[in-house]
PDB file of C-alpha atoms in Angstrom:
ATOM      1  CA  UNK A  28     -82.085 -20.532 -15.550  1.00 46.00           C
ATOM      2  CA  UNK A  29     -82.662 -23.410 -12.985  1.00 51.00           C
ATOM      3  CA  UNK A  30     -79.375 -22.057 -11.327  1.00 56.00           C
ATOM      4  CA  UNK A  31     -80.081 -18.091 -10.940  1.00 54.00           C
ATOM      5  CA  UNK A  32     -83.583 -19.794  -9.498  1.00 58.00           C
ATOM      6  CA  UNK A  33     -81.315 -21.473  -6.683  1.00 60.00           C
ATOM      7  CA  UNK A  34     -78.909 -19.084  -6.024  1.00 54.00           C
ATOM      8  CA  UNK A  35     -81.717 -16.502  -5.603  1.00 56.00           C
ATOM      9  CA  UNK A  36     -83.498 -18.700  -3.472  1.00 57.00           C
ATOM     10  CA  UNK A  37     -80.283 -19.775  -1.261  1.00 57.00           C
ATOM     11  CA  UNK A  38     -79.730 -15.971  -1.067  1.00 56.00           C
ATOM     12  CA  UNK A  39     -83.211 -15.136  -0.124  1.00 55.00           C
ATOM     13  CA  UNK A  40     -83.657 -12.795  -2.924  1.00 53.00           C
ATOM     14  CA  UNK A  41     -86.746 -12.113  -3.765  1.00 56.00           C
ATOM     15  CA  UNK A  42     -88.056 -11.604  -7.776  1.00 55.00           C
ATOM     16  CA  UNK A  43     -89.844  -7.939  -7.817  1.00 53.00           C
ATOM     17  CA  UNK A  44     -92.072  -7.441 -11.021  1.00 54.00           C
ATOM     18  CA  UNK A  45     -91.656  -3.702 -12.936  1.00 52.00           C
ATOM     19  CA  UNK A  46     -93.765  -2.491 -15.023  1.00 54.00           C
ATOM     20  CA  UNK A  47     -92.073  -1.241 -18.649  1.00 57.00           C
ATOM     21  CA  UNK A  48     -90.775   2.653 -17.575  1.00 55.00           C
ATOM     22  CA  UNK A  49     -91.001   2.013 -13.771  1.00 56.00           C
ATOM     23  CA  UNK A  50     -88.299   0.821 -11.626  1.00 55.00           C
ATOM     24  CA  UNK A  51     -88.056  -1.476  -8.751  1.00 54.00           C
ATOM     25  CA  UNK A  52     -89.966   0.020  -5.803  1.00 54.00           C
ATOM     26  CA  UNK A  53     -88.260   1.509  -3.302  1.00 56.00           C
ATOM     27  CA  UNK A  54     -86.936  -0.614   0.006  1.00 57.00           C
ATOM     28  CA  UNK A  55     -88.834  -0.992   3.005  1.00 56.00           C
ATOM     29  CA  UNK A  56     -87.416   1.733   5.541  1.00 54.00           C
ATOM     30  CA  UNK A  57     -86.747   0.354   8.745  1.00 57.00           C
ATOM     31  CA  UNK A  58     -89.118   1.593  11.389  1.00 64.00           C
ATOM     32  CA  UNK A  59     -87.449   4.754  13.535  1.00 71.00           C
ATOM     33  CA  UNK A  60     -87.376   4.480  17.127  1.00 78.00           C
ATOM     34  CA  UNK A  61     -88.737   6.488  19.159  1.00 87.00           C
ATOM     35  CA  UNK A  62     -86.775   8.763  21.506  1.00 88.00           C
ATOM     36  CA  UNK A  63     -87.958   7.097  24.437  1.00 89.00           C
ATOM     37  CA  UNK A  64     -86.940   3.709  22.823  1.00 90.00           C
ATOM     38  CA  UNK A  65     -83.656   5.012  22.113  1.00 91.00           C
ATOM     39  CA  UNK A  66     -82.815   5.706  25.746  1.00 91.00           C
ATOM     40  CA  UNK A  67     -84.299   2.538  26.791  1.00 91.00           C
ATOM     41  CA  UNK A  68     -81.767   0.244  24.489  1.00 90.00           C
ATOM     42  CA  UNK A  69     -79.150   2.637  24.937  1.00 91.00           C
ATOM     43  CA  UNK A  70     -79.119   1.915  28.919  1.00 90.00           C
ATOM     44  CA  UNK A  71     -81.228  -0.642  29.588  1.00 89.00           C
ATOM     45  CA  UNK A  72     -79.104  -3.389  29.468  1.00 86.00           C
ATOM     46  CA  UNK A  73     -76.284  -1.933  31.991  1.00 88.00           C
ATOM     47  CA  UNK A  74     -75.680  -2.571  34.995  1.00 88.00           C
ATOM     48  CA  UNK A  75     -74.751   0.949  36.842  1.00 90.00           C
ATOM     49  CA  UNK A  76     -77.169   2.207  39.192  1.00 87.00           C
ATOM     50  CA  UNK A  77     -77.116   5.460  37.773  1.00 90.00           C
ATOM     51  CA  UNK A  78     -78.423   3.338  34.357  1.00 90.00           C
ATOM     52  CA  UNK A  79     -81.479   1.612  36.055  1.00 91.00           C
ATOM     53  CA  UNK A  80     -82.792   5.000  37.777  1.00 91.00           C
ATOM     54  CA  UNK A  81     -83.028   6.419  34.431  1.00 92.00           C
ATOM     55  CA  UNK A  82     -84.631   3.611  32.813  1.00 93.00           C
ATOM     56  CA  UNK A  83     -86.982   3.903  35.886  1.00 92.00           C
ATOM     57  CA  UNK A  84     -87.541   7.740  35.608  1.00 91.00           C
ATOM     58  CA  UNK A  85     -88.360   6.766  31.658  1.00 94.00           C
ATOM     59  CA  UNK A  86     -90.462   4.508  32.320  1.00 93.00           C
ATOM     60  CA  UNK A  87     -92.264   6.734  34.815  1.00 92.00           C
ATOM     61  CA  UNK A  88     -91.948   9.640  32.804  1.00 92.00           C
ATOM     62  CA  UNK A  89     -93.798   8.134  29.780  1.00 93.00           C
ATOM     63  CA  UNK A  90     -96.636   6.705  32.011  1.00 92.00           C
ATOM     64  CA  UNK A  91     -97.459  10.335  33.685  1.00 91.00           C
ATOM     65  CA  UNK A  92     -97.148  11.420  29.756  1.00 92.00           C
ATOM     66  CA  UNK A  93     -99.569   8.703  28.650  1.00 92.00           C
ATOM     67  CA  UNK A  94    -102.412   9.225  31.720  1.00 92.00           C
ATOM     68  CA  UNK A  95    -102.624  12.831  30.566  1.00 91.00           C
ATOM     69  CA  UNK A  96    -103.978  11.405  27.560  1.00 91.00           C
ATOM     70  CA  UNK A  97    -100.647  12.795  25.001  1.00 91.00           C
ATOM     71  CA  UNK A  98     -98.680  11.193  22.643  1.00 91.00           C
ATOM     72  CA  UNK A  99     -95.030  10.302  24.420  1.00 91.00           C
ATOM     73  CA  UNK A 100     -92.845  12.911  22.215  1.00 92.00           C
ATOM     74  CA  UNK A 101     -90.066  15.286  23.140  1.00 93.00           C
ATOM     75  CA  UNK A 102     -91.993  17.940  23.155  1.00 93.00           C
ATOM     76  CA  UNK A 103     -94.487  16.193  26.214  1.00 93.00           C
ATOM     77  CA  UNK A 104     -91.344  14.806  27.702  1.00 94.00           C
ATOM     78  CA  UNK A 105     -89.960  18.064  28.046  1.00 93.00           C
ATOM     79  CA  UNK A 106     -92.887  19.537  29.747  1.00 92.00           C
ATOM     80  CA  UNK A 107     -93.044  16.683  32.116  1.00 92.00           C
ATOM     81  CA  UNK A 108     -89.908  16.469  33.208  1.00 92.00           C
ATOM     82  CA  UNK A 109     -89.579  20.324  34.042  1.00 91.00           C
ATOM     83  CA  UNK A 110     -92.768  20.002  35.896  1.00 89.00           C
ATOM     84  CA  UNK A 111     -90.823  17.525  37.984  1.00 87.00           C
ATOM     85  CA  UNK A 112     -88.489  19.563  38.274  1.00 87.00           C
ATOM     86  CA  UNK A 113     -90.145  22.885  39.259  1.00 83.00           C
ATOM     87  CA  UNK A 114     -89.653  21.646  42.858  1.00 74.00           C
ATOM     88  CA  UNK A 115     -86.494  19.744  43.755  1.00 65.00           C
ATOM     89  CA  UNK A 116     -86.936  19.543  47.458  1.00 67.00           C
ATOM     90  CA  UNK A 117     -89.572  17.174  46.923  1.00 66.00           C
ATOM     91  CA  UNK A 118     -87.577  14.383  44.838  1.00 64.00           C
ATOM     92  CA  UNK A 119     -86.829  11.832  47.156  1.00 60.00           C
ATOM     93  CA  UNK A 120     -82.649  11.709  46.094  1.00 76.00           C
ATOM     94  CA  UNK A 121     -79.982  13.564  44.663  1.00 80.00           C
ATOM     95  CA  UNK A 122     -80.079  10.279  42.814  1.00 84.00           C
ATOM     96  CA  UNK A 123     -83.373  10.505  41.210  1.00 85.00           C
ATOM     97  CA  UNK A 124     -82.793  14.338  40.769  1.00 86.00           C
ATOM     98  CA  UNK A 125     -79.366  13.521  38.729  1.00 86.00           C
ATOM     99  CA  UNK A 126     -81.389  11.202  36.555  1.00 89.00           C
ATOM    100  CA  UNK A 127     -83.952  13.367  35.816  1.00 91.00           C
ATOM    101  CA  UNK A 128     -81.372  16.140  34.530  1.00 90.00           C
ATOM    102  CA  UNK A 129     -80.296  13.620  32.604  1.00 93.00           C
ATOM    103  CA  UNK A 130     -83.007  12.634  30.883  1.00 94.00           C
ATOM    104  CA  UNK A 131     -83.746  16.361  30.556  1.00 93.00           C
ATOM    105  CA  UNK A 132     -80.256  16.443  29.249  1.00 93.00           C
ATOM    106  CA  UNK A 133     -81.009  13.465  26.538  1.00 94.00           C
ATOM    107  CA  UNK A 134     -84.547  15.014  25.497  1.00 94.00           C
ATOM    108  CA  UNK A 135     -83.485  18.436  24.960  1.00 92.00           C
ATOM    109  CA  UNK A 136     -81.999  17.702  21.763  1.00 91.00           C
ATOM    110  CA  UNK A 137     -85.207  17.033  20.434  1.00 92.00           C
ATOM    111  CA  UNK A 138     -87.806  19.174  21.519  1.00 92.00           C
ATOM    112  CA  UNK A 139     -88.295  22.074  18.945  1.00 92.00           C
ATOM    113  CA  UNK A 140     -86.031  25.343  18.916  1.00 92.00           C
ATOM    114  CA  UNK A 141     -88.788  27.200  18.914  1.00 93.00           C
ATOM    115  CA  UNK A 142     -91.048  25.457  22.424  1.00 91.00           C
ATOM    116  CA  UNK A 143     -87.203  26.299  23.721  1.00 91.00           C
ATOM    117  CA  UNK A 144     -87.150  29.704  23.218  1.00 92.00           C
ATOM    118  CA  UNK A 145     -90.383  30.046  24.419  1.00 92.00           C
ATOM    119  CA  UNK A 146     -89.642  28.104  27.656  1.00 91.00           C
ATOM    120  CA  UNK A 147     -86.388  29.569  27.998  1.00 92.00           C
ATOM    121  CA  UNK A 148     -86.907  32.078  30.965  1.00 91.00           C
ATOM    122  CA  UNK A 149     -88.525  29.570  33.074  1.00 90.00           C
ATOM    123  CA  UNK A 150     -86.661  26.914  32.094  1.00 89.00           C
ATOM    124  CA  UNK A 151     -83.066  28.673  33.727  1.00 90.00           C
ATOM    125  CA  UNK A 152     -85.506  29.329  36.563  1.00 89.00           C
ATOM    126  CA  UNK A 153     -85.981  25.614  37.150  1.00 87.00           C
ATOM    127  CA  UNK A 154     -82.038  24.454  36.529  1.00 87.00           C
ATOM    128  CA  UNK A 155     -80.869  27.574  38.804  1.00 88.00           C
ATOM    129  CA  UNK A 156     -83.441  26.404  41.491  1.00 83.00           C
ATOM    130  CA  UNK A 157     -82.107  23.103  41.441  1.00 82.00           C
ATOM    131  CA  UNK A 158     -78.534  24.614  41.453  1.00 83.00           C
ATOM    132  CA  UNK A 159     -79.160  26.359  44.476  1.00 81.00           C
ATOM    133  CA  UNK A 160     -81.331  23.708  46.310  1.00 76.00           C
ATOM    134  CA  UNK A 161     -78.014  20.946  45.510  1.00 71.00           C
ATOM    135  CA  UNK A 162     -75.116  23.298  46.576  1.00 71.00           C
TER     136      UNK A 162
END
């Protein structure tokens, strides 16, 4: 018995108590990360320029997000970055403009089917506008 007490130990295994008809309790789920701290590992730790301006327009992204008083989700993401967008003449670089359409590019896949659909019309307004403004 002294033995399984040592292995356990030198394993880190730790004793979990059940009660008669119950099993062990489930494990801990690791903690999701958020979609903005998925982009953020995913590229913060390169070295392209193209990498840091994204990591940048994130970063800025999530603070305009946060000083309207929302929760940073797709969803508000979404809707900030195509209000960014609205007006491409204004972004100081094709530069910052690729790495918004990026992140637009990286967020889509989350934001709802159904905010899509409603947004759709004006949302091929904004890409097209950009498409023309960038020829």
């Amino acid at each position: 018995m002294e033995d399984l007490s040592s292995l356990r130990l030198s394993l880190g295994v730790r004793s979990v108590r059940t009660f008669e008809g119950q099993g062990a309790p489930p494990p801990e789920a690791p903690t999701a990360l958020t979609l903005g701290q998925e982009i953020y590992t995913k590229f913060a730790g390169k070295t392209q320029p193209e990498s840091r301006q994204l990591v940048a327009i994130l970063a800025a992204v999530q603070e305009v997000v946060r000083a309207q008083g929302l929760e940073v989700t797709p969803t508000a993401m979404f809707a900030a970055l195509m209000a960014s967008l609205e007006k491409p003449e204004t972004l100081a670089s094709g530069e910052v403009l690729a790495a918004m359409c990026h992140l637009l590019s990286l967020v889509l896949g989350r934001v709802p089917n159904q905010i899509l659909r409603a947004k759709f019309a004006a949302g091929s307004q904004v890409l097209c506008g950009i498409l023309e403004a960038k020829q």
